Coordinates of C-alpha atoms and ligand atoms in Angstrom, one line a residue:
X1 CA -0.1 -0.2 0.0
X2 CA 1.5 3.7 -0.7
X3 CA 2.4 5.5 2.0
X4 CA 1.1 8.9 3.1
X5 CA 3.5 11.9 4.1
X6 CA 2.2 14.7 6.4
X7 CA 4.1 17.8 5.7
X8 CA 3.7 21.0 8.0
X9 CA 4.5 23.7 5.6
X10 CA 5.4 26.4 7.7
X11 CA 5.9 30.1 7.5
X12 CA 9.8 29.7 8.6
X13 CA 10.4 25.9 8.8
X14 CA 8.7 23.1 7.5
X15 CA 8.7 19.4 8.6
X16 CA 7.8 16.1 7.0
X17 CA 6.8 12.9 8.6
X18 CA 5.6 9.3 8.3
X19 CA 4.2 6.7 10.2
X20 CA 6.8 3.6 10.1
X21 CA 5.4 0.4 11.9
X22 CA 2.7 2.6 14.2
X23 CA 5.4 4.9 15.1
X24 CA 4.9 8.6 13.7
X25 CA 8.6 9.6 12.9
X26 CA 9.9 12.7 11.8
X27 CA 12.2 12.6 8.2
X28 CA 15.4 14.4 8.2
X29 CA 16.7 16.4 5.6
X30 CA 19.7 15.9 3.3
X31 CA 21.9 17.8 6.2
X32 CA 20.4 15.4 8.9
X33 CA 18.1 18.1 10.2
X34 CA 14.7 17.4 11.1
X35 CA 13.3 20.7 10.1
X36 CA 14.0 22.9 6.7
X37 CA 13.8 26.5 6.4
X38 CA 10.6 27.5 4.1
X39 CA 13.1 29.3 1.7
X40 CA 13.6 29.6 -1.8
X41 CA 16.2 31.5 -3.6
X42 CA 17.5 31.9 -6.9
X43 CA 21.1 32.4 -7.8
X44 CA 22.7 34.7 -10.2
X45 CA 23.5 31.6 -12.2
X46 CA 19.6 30.8 -12.2
X47 CA 20.0 28.1 -9.9
X48 CA 17.3 27.1 -7.4
X49 CA 18.0 27.1 -3.7
X50 CA 15.8 25.7 -1.0
X51 CA 16.1 25.2 2.6
X52 CA 19.2 25.7 4.6
X53 CA 21.1 26.6 1.5
X54 CA 18.8 29.2 0.6
X55 CA 18.8 30.7 4.2
X56 CA 22.8 30.5 4.3
X57 CA 23.2 32.9 1.1
X58 CA 19.8 35.2 2.1
X59 CA 22.0 38.3 3.1
X60 CA 24.0 38.6 -0.1
X61 CA 21.0 37.7 -2.4
X62 CA 18.2 39.5 -0.3
X63 CA 16.1 40.4 -3.5
X64 CA 16.1 36.7 -4.8
X65 CA 15.3 35.0 -1.5
X66 CA 11.9 34.2 -0.7
X67 CA 10.7 33.7 2.8
X68 CA 7.5 33.6 4.6
X69 CA 5.6 33.0 1.4
X70 CA 3.0 31.5 3.4
X71 CA 1.7 34.9 4.4
X72 CA 1.1 35.8 0.9
X73 CA -0.5 32.2 -0.4
X74 CA -4.1 32.5 -1.4
X75 CA -4.3 36.4 -0.8
X76 CA -5.5 38.8 -3.1
X77 CA -3.3 41.3 -4.4
X78 CA -5.2 44.1 -2.7
X79 CA -5.6 42.5 0.7
X80 CA -3.9 44.9 3.5
X81 CA -1.7 41.4 4.0
X82 CA -0.1 42.0 1.2
X83 CA 0.2 45.9 1.3
X84 CA 2.4 45.3 4.4
X85 CA 4.2 42.5 2.9
X86 CA 5.5 44.9 0.2
X87 CA 6.5 47.2 2.3
X88 CA 8.7 44.8 4.5
X89 CA 10.1 42.4 1.9
X90 CA 13.2 42.4 0.7
X91 CA 12.1 40.5 -2.4
X92 CA 9.9 41.8 -5.1
X93 CA 6.1 41.4 -4.9
X94 CA 3.9 42.1 -8.1
X95 CA 0.6 42.1 -9.2
X96 CA -0.7 38.5 -10.9
X97 CA -3.2 38.2 -14.1
X98 CA -6.4 37.2 -11.8
X99 CA -5.8 40.1 -9.1
X100 CA -3.4 37.6 -7.1
X101 CA 0.1 37.9 -6.1
X102 CA 3.1 36.8 -7.8
X103 CA 6.8 37.0 -6.9
X104 CA 9.8 38.1 -9.2
X105 CA 13.1 36.4 -8.5
X106 CA 15.7 37.2 -11.2
X107 CA 14.2 37.3 -14.8
X108 CA 11.2 35.3 -13.8
X109 CA 7.7 35.8 -12.1
X110 CA 6.5 33.1 -10.0
X111 CA 3.0 32.5 -8.2
X112 CA 2.8 32.1 -4.5
X113 CA 1.8 28.3 -4.8
X114 CA 4.8 27.8 -7.3
X115 CA 7.1 29.0 -4.6
X116 CA 5.6 26.7 -2.0
X117 CA 5.4 24.0 -4.2
X118 CA 9.4 24.3 -4.4
X119 CA 9.6 23.5 -0.5
X120 CA 7.1 20.8 -0.8
X121 CA 9.1 19.4 -3.5
X122 CA 12.1 19.3 -1.4
X123 CA 10.0 17.9 1.5
X124 CA 9.0 15.2 -1.1
X125 CA 12.8 14.4 -2.2
X126 CA 13.8 14.2 1.4
X127 CA 11.0 11.3 2.2
X128 CA 11.8 9.6 -1.3
X129 CA 15.4 9.5 0.0
X130 CA 14.7 8.2 3.3
X131 CA 12.2 5.7 2.5
X132 CA 13.5 4.5 -0.7
X133 CA 10.4 5.0 -2.7
X134 CA 8.4 7.3 -4.9
X135 CA 5.9 9.3 -2.8
X136 CA 2.9 10.9 -4.5
X137 CA 0.2 11.3 -1.7
X138 CA 0.3 13.6 1.4
X139 CA -1.5 15.5 4.4
X140 CA -0.6 18.9 4.4
X141 CA -1.5 21.3 7.4
X142 CA -2.6 25.0 7.5
X143 CA -3.2 27.4 10.2
X144 CA -7.1 27.0 11.6
X145 CA -7.6 30.7 10.4
X146 CA -6.7 29.8 6.6
X147 CA -9.9 30.8 4.7
X148 CA -11.0 28.4 1.7
X149 CA -9.1 30.4 -0.9
X150 CA -5.8 29.7 1.1
X151 CA -6.3 26.3 1.7
X152 CA -7.1 25.9 -2.0
X153 CA -3.8 27.7 -2.9
X154 CA -2.1 25.2 -0.4
X155 CA -3.5 22.3 -2.3
X156 CA -2.6 23.9 -5.5
X157 CA 1.1 24.1 -4.3
X158 CA 0.9 20.5 -3.5
X159 CA -0.4 19.8 -6.9
X160 CA 2.3 21.6 -8.5
X161 CA 4.7 19.5 -6.4
X162 CA 3.5 16.5 -8.0
X163 CA 1.6 15.5 -4.7
X164 CA -1.8 14.2 -4.3
X165 CA -2.9 16.4 -1.4
X166 CA -5.3 13.7 0.4
X167 CA -6.3 16.2 3.0
X168 CA -5.6 19.5 4.6
X169 CA -6.1 19.3 8.2
X170 CA -5.7 22.4 10.8
X171 CA -2.2 22.5 12.4
X172 CA -3.6 22.7 16.0
X173 CA -5.7 19.6 15.2
X174 CA -2.4 17.8 13.8
X175 CA -0.7 18.7 17.2
X176 CA -3.5 17.4 19.1
X177 CA -3.5 14.2 17.1
X178 CA 0.2 13.9 17.7
X179 CA -0.3 14.7 21.3
X180 CA -3.4 11.9 21.6
X181 CA -2.0 8.9 19.6
X182 CA -1.8 6.1 21.7
X183 CA -3.5 7.8 24.5
X184 CA -6.5 6.4 25.8
X185 CA -8.1 8.9 28.6
X186 CA -10.9 11.5 27.7
X187 CA -9.2 15.0 28.0
X188 CA -9.6 19.0 26.9
X189 CA -6.7 20.6 25.8
X190 CA -5.3 23.9 24.7
X191 CA -2.6 23.6 21.8
X192 CA -0.7 27.3 21.9
X193 CA 1.2 27.7 18.8
X194 CA 3.7 30.7 18.5
X195 CA 5.6 30.4 15.3
X196 CA 7.8 32.7 13.0
X197 CA 4.8 34.5 12.0
X198 CA 1.7 33.9 13.5
X199 CA -0.1 33.0 16.7
X200 CA -2.7 30.6 17.3
X201 CA -4.7 28.9 20.0
X202 CA -7.1 26.0 19.8
X203 CA -9.1 24.2 22.8
X204 CA -9.6 20.5 21.9
X205 CA -11.5 17.7 23.4
X206 CA -9.7 14.4 22.9
X207 CA -12.7 12.0 23.3
X208 CA -12.2 7.7 23.8
X209 CA -12.7 5.9 20.5
X210 CA -10.3 8.3 18.4
X211 CA -12.8 11.2 18.3
X212 CA -11.0 14.9 18.3
X213 CA -13.3 17.6 18.5
X214 CA -12.2 21.2 18.2
X215 CA -14.2 23.4 20.4
X216 CA -12.6 26.9 19.7
X217 CA -9.6 28.3 18.0
X218 CA -8.5 31.8 17.4
X219 CA -5.5 33.3 16.5
X220 CA -3.7 36.6 15.4
X221 CA -1.7 36.4 12.0
X222 CA 0.4 39.3 12.7
X223 CA 2.0 38.0 16.0
X224 CA 4.9 35.8 15.9
X225 CA 8.5 35.4 16.3
X226 CA 9.5 38.1 13.5
X227 CA 7.8 40.7 15.8
X228 CA 10.1 39.6 18.6
X229 CA 12.9 40.1 16.0
X230 CA 11.5 43.4 15.2
X231 CA 11.9 44.6 18.6
X232 CA 15.5 43.5 19.1
X233 CA 16.4 45.2 15.8
X234 CA 14.6 48.3 16.8
X235 CA 16.6 48.6 20.0
X236 CA 20.0 47.8 18.0
X237 CA 19.1 50.4 15.3
X238 CA 18.2 53.2 18.0
X239 CA 21.3 52.2 20.1
X240 CA 23.6 52.5 17.3
X241 CA 21.8 55.9 16.0
X242 CA 22.8 57.2 19.4
X243 CA 26.2 56.0 19.4
X244 CA 27.3 56.9 16.2
X245 CA 24.6 59.0 14.8
X246 CA 24.1 56.5 11.6
X247 CA 20.5 55.0 10.8
X248 CA 21.3 51.5 10.0
X249 CA 18.0 51.4 8.1
X250 CA 19.3 53.1 5.2
X251 CA 21.2 49.9 4.4
X252 CA 19.5 46.9 3.1
X253 CA 22.4 44.8 3.8
X254 CA 23.2 46.0 7.1
X255 CA 19.2 45.7 7.9
X256 CA 19.6 41.8 6.5
X257 CA 22.2 41.2 8.9
X258 CA 20.5 42.8 11.8
X259 CA 17.7 40.6 11.0
X260 CA 19.8 37.4 11.1
X261 CA 21.9 38.6 14.2
X262 CA 18.5 39.6 15.9
X263 CA 16.9 36.2 15.5
X264 CA 20.1 34.4 16.9
X265 CA 20.3 36.5 20.0
X266 CA 16.6 35.9 20.5
X267 CA 17.2 32.1 20.1
X268 CA 20.6 32.4 22.6
X269 CA 18.7 34.1 25.1
X270 CA 16.0 31.1 25.5
X271 CA 19.0 28.9 26.9
X272 CA 21.3 31.9 28.3
X273 CA 20.9 35.0 30.4
X274 CA 23.3 37.4 28.2
X275 CA 24.6 37.2 24.5
X276 CA 26.1 39.5 22.5
X277 CA 25.6 41.0 19.1
X278 CA 29.1 41.4 17.0
X279 CA 28.4 42.7 13.5
X280 CA 32.0 43.9 12.5
X281 CA 31.7 46.7 9.4
X282 CA 28.4 46.9 9.4
X283 CA 28.2 50.5 7.5
X284 CA 30.3 53.2 7.0
X285 CA 30.1 56.6 8.6
X286 CA 30.1 59.7 6.9
X287 CA 33.8 60.1 6.9
X288 CA 34.0 57.0 5.3
X289 CA 35.3 54.8 8.4
X290 CA 34.0 51.5 9.1
X291 CA 31.6 50.7 11.8
X292 CA 31.0 48.2 13.9
X293 CA 28.2 47.2 15.7
X294 CA 28.9 45.4 19.1
X295 CA 26.1 45.1 22.1
X296 CA 25.0 42.8 25.0
X297 CA 21.8 41.9 25.5
X298 CA 20.3 40.4 28.4
X299 CA 17.2 38.0 28.6
X300 CA 15.5 40.7 30.9
X301 CA 16.1 43.3 28.3
X302 CA 14.7 41.0 25.6
X303 CA 11.7 40.2 28.1
X304 CA 11.1 44.0 28.4
X305 CA 11.3 44.8 24.7
X306 CA 8.4 41.9 24.0
X307 CA 6.2 42.3 27.2
X308 CA 3.2 43.4 25.2
X309 CA 3.4 40.8 22.5
X310 CA 3.6 37.9 25.2
X311 CA 0.5 39.6 26.9
X312 CA -1.5 39.6 23.4
X313 CA -0.9 36.0 23.3
X314 CA -2.3 35.4 26.8
X315 CA -5.5 37.9 25.8
X316 CA -6.2 35.6 23.2
X317 CA -6.2 32.7 25.1
X318 CA -8.3 34.1 27.7
X319 CA -10.9 35.1 24.7
X320 CA -10.8 32.0 23.4
X321 CA -11.5 30.0 26.7
X322 CA -14.5 32.7 27.3
X323 CA -15.6 31.6 23.7
X324 CA -15.2 27.8 24.6
X325 CA -17.2 28.5 28.2
X326 CA -14.5 26.9 29.8
X327 CA -12.9 27.8 33.0
X328 CA -8.7 27.4 32.8
X329 CA -8.8 24.6 35.2
X330 CA -10.7 22.5 33.0
X331 CA -7.9 22.5 30.7
X332 CA -6.1 19.2 31.1
X333 CA -2.9 19.9 29.2
X334 CA -1.5 22.6 27.3
X335 CA 0.4 21.6 24.2
X336 CA 3.1 23.8 22.7
X337 CA 3.8 24.4 19.0
X338 CA 6.1 26.5 17.3
X339 CA 9.7 27.6 17.7
X340 CA 9.0 30.6 19.7
X341 CA 7.5 28.5 22.6
X342 CA 10.9 27.7 23.5
X343 CA 11.3 31.2 25.0
X344 CA 11.1 30.9 28.8
X345 CA 9.1 34.2 29.1
X346 CA 6.3 32.5 26.8
X347 CA 6.6 29.0 28.7
X348 CA 6.1 31.3 31.8
X349 CA 3.6 33.2 31.0
X350 CA 1.4 30.2 29.7
X351 CA 2.2 28.4 33.0
X352 CA 1.0 31.4 34.7
X353 CA -2.1 31.8 32.8
X354 CA -3.3 28.1 32.6
X355 CA -2.1 27.4 36.2
X356 CA -0.1 24.1 35.1
X357 CA 3.2 23.6 33.5
X358 CA 2.7 22.9 29.5
X359 CA 3.4 19.6 28.4
X360 CA 6.9 18.7 28.0
X361 CA 6.1 15.4 25.9
X362 CA 5.8 16.8 22.2
X363 CA 8.3 18.5 20.1
X364 CA 7.3 21.8 19.2
X365 CA 8.8 22.1 16.0
X366 CA 7.6 18.4 14.7
X367 CA 4.5 17.6 16.4
X368 CA 2.4 19.2 13.6
X369 CA 4.0 17.1 10.9
X370 CA 3.8 14.1 13.0
X371 CA 0.1 14.5 13.4
X372 CA -0.1 15.5 9.8
X373 CA 1.4 11.7 9.0
X374 CA -0.6 10.2 11.9
X375 CA -4.0 11.3 9.5
X376 CA -2.5 10.1 6.2
X377 CA -1.8 6.8 7.7
X378 CA -5.3 6.8 9.2
X379 CA -6.8 8.0 5.5
X380 CA -5.2 4.8 4.1
X381 CA -5.6 2.4 6.7
X382 CA -9.3 1.5 8.0
X383 CA -8.4 -0.1 10.9
X384 CA -7.1 3.1 12.4
X385 CA -10.2 4.7 13.3
X386 CA -10.3 8.2 13.9
X387 CA -12.5 11.2 13.6
X388 CA -11.7 14.5 13.2
X389 CA -14.3 16.9 14.2
X390 CA -13.1 20.3 13.1
X391 CA -14.6 23.5 13.2
X392 CA -14.9 26.3 10.9
X393 CA -12.3 28.8 11.5
X394 CA -14.5 32.0 9.9
X395 CA -18.1 33.1 10.0
X396 CA -20.1 32.2 6.8
X397 CA -23.0 34.4 5.9
X398 CA -24.1 36.6 2.9
X399 CA -24.0 40.2 2.2
X400 CA -27.5 41.8 2.7
X401 CA -28.8 45.4 1.7
X402 CA -26.7 48.1 2.7
X403 CA -23.5 46.0 2.7
X404 CA -24.2 44.6 5.9
X405 CA -22.8 41.1 6.6
X406 CA -25.3 38.4 7.8
X407 CA -24.1 35.5 9.5
X408 CA -25.4 31.9 9.0
X409 CA -22.8 30.2 10.2
X410 CA -21.0 31.1 13.3
X411 CA -17.2 30.9 13.8
X412 CA -15.9 27.8 15.7
X413 CA -19.1 25.5 14.4
X414 CA -18.2 22.2 14.3
X415 CA -18.5 20.8 10.6
X416 CA -20.2 19.1 8.8
X417 CA -23.2 21.5 9.5
X418 CA -25.9 23.2 7.8
X419 CA -27.9 26.4 8.5
X420 CA -30.6 28.0 6.9
X421 CA -32.0 31.4 7.4
X422 CA -35.2 33.6 5.8
X423 CA -34.5 36.5 4.2
X424 CA -37.2 39.2 2.4
X425 CA -37.0 41.3 -0.7
X426 CA -36.0 44.5 -0.4
X427 CA -37.4 46.2 -3.5
X428 CA -41.1 46.4 -4.9
X429 CA -41.7 43.8 -7.7
X430 CA -38.0 42.3 -7.5
X431 CA -37.9 39.5 -9.4
X432 CA -34.4 38.3 -8.8
X433 CA -31.6 38.5 -6.1
X434 CA -28.0 38.3 -5.9
X435 CA -26.7 36.2 -3.2
X436 CA -23.2 37.1 -2.4
X437 CA -21.4 34.4 0.0
X438 CA -19.1 35.7 2.0
X439 CA -16.5 34.6 5.0
X440 CA -14.9 36.6 7.9
X441 CA -16.3 38.1 11.0
X442 CA -17.0 41.9 10.5
X443 CA -20.2 43.3 10.4
X444 CA -19.3 45.0 7.2
X445 CA -19.4 43.1 4.2
X446 CA -16.6 44.6 2.3
X447 CA -14.0 43.7 5.1
X448 CA -14.7 40.0 4.9
X449 CA -13.7 37.5 2.1
X450 CA -16.0 37.0 -1.0
X451 CA -15.9 33.4 -1.9
X452 CA -18.7 33.4 -4.7
X453 CA -22.1 34.5 -6.2
X454 CA -24.9 33.4 -7.7
X455 CA -28.5 35.0 -8.5
X456 CA -31.8 33.6 -7.9
X457 CA -34.2 34.5 -10.6
X458 CA -38.3 34.0 -11.3
X459 CA -39.4 35.4 -8.3
X460 CA -43.3 36.2 -8.0
X461 CA -43.6 40.0 -8.4
X462 CA -44.7 41.3 -4.8
X463 CA -44.3 44.7 -2.7
X464 CA -40.6 44.4 -0.9
X465 CA -40.5 42.5 2.2
X466 CA -43.4 40.1 1.0
X467 CA -41.0 37.3 -0.9
X468 CA -39.5 35.2 1.3
X469 CA -36.4 33.6 0.1
X470 CA -34.6 30.7 2.0
X471 CA -30.8 30.9 2.0
X472 CA -29.1 27.5 3.3
X473 CA -25.7 27.1 3.9
X474 CA -23.8 23.7 4.1
X475 CA -20.4 22.3 4.7
X476 CA -19.4 19.1 4.2
X477 CA -16.5 17.0 5.7
X478 CA -14.2 18.3 3.2
X479 CA -14.9 22.1 4.0
X480 CA -16.7 22.3 1.1
X481 CA -19.5 25.1 1.4
X482 CA -22.8 25.0 -0.6
X483 CA -25.2 27.7 -0.5
X484 CA -28.9 27.2 -2.0
X485 CA -31.5 29.9 -1.9
X486 CA -35.3 29.2 -2.7
X487 CA -38.3 31.2 -2.9
X488 CA -40.5 29.8 -0.2
X489 CA -44.1 30.3 -2.1
X490 CA -42.9 29.2 -5.7
X491 CA -40.0 26.7 -4.5
X492 CA -38.0 28.2 -7.4
X493 CA -34.3 27.5 -6.1
X494 CA -30.9 28.0 -7.0
X495 CA -27.8 26.8 -5.7
X496 CA -24.0 26.8 -6.0
X497 CA -20.9 25.2 -4.5
X498 CA -18.4 27.6 -3.6
X499 CA -15.0 26.9 -5.1
X500 CA -12.2 28.3 -3.4
X501 CA -10.1 30.0 -5.7
X502 CA -6.3 30.0 -5.1
X503 CA -5.8 32.7 -7.7
X504 CA -4.3 30.3 -10.6
X505 CA -6.4 28.6 -13.1
X506 CA -6.5 25.3 -13.9
X507 CA -4.6 25.7 -16.9
X508 CA -1.9 27.8 -15.1
X509 CA -1.7 25.0 -12.4
X510 CA -1.2 22.4 -15.2
X511 CA 1.7 24.5 -16.7
X512 CA 3.5 24.6 -13.3
X513 CA 3.1 21.4 -12.9
X514 CA 5.1 20.7 -16.1
X515 CA 7.6 23.1 -14.9
X516 CA 8.0 21.5 -11.5
X517 CA 8.3 18.0 -13.3
X518 CA 11.2 19.2 -15.7
X519 CA 13.0 20.8 -12.7
X520 CA 12.7 17.2 -11.0
X521 CA 14.1 15.6 -14.1
X522 CA 17.3 18.2 -14.1
X523 CA 17.4 18.0 -10.2
X524 CA 17.6 14.2 -10.4
X525 CA 20.4 14.1 -12.8
X526 CA 22.4 16.9 -11.3
X527 CA 22.0 14.7 -8.0
X528 CA 23.1 12.0 -10.0
X529 CA 25.9 13.7 -11.3
X530 CA 27.3 15.2 -7.9
X531 CA 27.0 11.5 -6.5
X532 CA 29.3 10.2 -9.0
X533 CA 31.6 13.2 -9.2
X534 CA 32.1 12.9 -5.4
X535 CA 32.9 9.1 -5.7
X536 CA 35.1 9.5 -8.7
X537 CA 37.0 12.4 -6.8
X538 CA 37.9 10.4 -4.1
X539 CA 39.2 7.8 -6.1
X540 CA 41.3 10.2 -8.4
X541 CA 42.8 11.8 -5.2
X542 CA 43.9 8.5 -3.6
X543 CA 45.2 7.3 -6.9
X544 CA 47.2 10.4 -7.8
X545 CA 48.6 10.4 -4.5
X546 CA 50.0 6.8 -5.1
X547 CA 51.1 7.7 -8.3
X548 CA 54.7 8.5 -7.8
X549 CA 55.5 5.3 -5.7
X550 CA 53.5 2.8 -8.3
X551 CA 55.4 4.6 -11.5
X552 CA 58.9 4.2 -9.4
X553 CA 58.0 0.4 -8.7
X554 CA 56.6 -0.7 -11.6
X555 CA 58.4 1.5 -14.4
X556 CA 61.3 -1.2 -15.1
X557 CA 58.8 -3.3 -17.1
X558 CA 57.1 -3.0 -20.3
X559 CA 53.9 -4.3 -18.5
X560 CA 54.2 -1.8 -15.9
X561 CA 54.5 1.1 -18.0
X562 CA 51.4 0.0 -20.3
X563 CA 49.5 0.0 -16.8
X564 CA 50.6 3.4 -15.9
X565 CA 49.6 4.6 -19.4
X566 CA 46.3 3.1 -19.3
X567 CA 45.9 4.7 -15.5
X568 CA 46.7 7.9 -17.0
X569 CA 44.2 7.5 -19.9
X570 CA 41.1 6.5 -17.4
X571 CA 42.1 9.5 -14.9
X572 CA 41.9 11.8 -18.1
X573 CA 38.5 10.1 -19.5
X574 CA 37.0 10.4 -15.8
X575 CA 38.0 14.2 -15.5
X576 CA 36.8 15.0 -19.2
X577 CA 33.3 13.7 -18.1
X578 CA 33.3 15.5 -14.9
X579 CA 34.3 18.7 -16.8
X580 CA 31.3 18.2 -18.8
X581 CA 29.2 17.3 -16.1
X582 CA 28.0 13.8 -17.7
X583 CA 26.9 11.5 -15.1
X584 CA 26.5 8.6 -17.4
X585 CA 30.2 9.0 -18.5
X586 CA 31.3 9.2 -15.1
X587 CA 29.7 6.1 -14.1
X588 CA 30.8 4.4 -17.0
X589 CA 34.6 5.0 -16.2
X590 CA 33.9 4.1 -12.3
X591 CA 34.5 0.4 -12.6
X592 CA 37.9 1.1 -14.4
X593 CA 38.5 3.8 -11.8
X594 CA 38.4 1.3 -9.1
X595 CA 40.2 -1.5 -10.6
X596 CA 43.0 1.1 -11.3
X597 CA 42.7 1.8 -7.5
X598 CA 43.2 -1.6 -6.5
X599 CA 46.0 -2.1 -8.5
X600 CA 47.4 0.8 -7.3
X601 CA 47.1 -0.1 -3.5
X602 CA 48.1 -3.7 -4.4
X603 CA 51.3 -2.5 -5.8
X604 CA 51.9 0.1 -2.5
X605 CA 51.3 -2.7 -0.4
X606 CA 53.7 -5.2 -1.4
X607 CA 56.4 -5.8 0.9
X608 CA 59.0 -4.9 -1.5
X609 CA 57.0 -1.8 -2.7
Ligands
LIG1 P1 7.9 28.1 13.5 O1 7.5 29.0 12.6 O2 7.5 27.3 14.3 O3 9.6 27.1 12.8 O4 8.8 28.9 14.4 C1 10.0 29.7 14.1 C2 10.1 30.8 15.1 O5 10.6 30.3 16.0 C3 11.1 31.9 14.4 O6 10.7 33.4 14.8 C4 12.5 31.7 15.4 O7 13.4 32.8 15.7 C5 11.7 31.2 16.6 N1 12.7 30.2 17.6 C6 13.2 29.0 17.2 N2 14.2 28.8 18.2 C7 13.8 29.4 19.0 C8 14.4 29.4 20.5 N3 15.0 28.7 20.6 N4 14.1 30.5 21.2 C9 13.2 31.6 20.9 N5 12.8 31.7 19.7 C10 13.1 30.6 18.8

């Protein structure tokens, strides 16, 4: 049976896992790390870099290195989040052909799902390397607050990467699955997730018989590790200005170095009380002297700088418990997710608020991917019965007269669900009504996300307010929304299935898939060449080291001279094949090369040699 991988496609880092013989396991990347930076870069030579190698060169190639693409996925060009990203990102964000968002790197423009697909493709490769088998099915996690368009865009990213995304699940739900795996007690838990870009809190009930019910979920999409980093950057910039009168913000390169240093200092302060930020030659003074930044920061200073950020997290927790109608002591366990929960102040505040130490049994960076893998295994194996009862993260409703938003399905309603409401016409003799289906929490419809629209025609002519129309919303277990409207008297009915839009057409996704496949062929070829080259060069080095000695020993005989000349020819051929980057030719010569190597070793090892 084909196996399914679970992928946590994070804002800052991604992680892939699989269930092996009933044990959920994280798959390490090629460098042996369990998480991979969700970063993509294109080098000057047009080469694509993903993960750690992309992160390592981010400072010198900031304009062509994408980080935090997740903040843009499935968003419209006109959204405030995109406007905000344009101001802060070092890479160029441009408008796409469908009011969507594209990213310009070097001489090419990419859609956001395409960028995310590059990360997914890499995760898929790690899994295939590790399992030594092709993988095509995945469960991918998304933040609970993601709307339908963002979910669809994530699915598209999977498809472009050559993955059949058999389910999209919410990150907190995945964390709860990993937490509850193998446990039998009934529990109410809170999942506190503070990552690089976002904060999320969910309250879930883990029932007996593998039922996971989400009670409430909330969060802030602009509250995360990057905000903590920004506070340190502000502090460093201000200090530098006070000391030298120079504004580091004017220099992009300096700012990028500051960003890296701030994050590093923040992480170090999770395990030590003090750390030094040391950035030599950060900028030049007005007199062209090189200036250095060197400053010590303490954990207490960091905590002071970020106090309000931690408080905001706790305020959201408070609100979520109220929504869930639960007291703090009704929470049996608190699961921490996300790199930022390693900060001692965050852990202390969580402990103070919930009145208990957070659970230490799960790894904050891995728990979401493990949960996705558990869900993946359950989906293909009927014996692993598990029921996930998720909630709608956003209210669903329609736009009514005067641009008001009329809610039909409230936030945090367990899905699947169906709700109806009766509306009346707003004009005399109105024969048609346009139904605008929206998602969001604002009273003002314009501030919510438009999911789809349709027109109910053939209404009976009557004075305004006298024709009654029943609107029904339905969400099935895959999260697909359908809406119908019915004239209660005539029975005239119209309905639509709301299809989320990732911002890409089917054709575009198809083309991007083809491009990704082509890349994969090239990538496999270059991986194969790299492997062969390393192996060949190791032998060449050793043969060359032995050459003078072997020559000395065997040169006296014709047979020996012949062997030496043959060895030279083989070395030349291999070098030529390496020069031409011809993996097949290198491999073809490998056997002769290995034979020569064995022969040389034999000669050198001879007692009189
Ligand atoms: P995630 O999105 O879950 O990968 O979380 C990434 C965020 O966690 C980034 O902002 C990191 O800087 C932050 N982070 C990672 N390790 C630590 C640490 N030891 N202490 C504080 N923050 C950390």
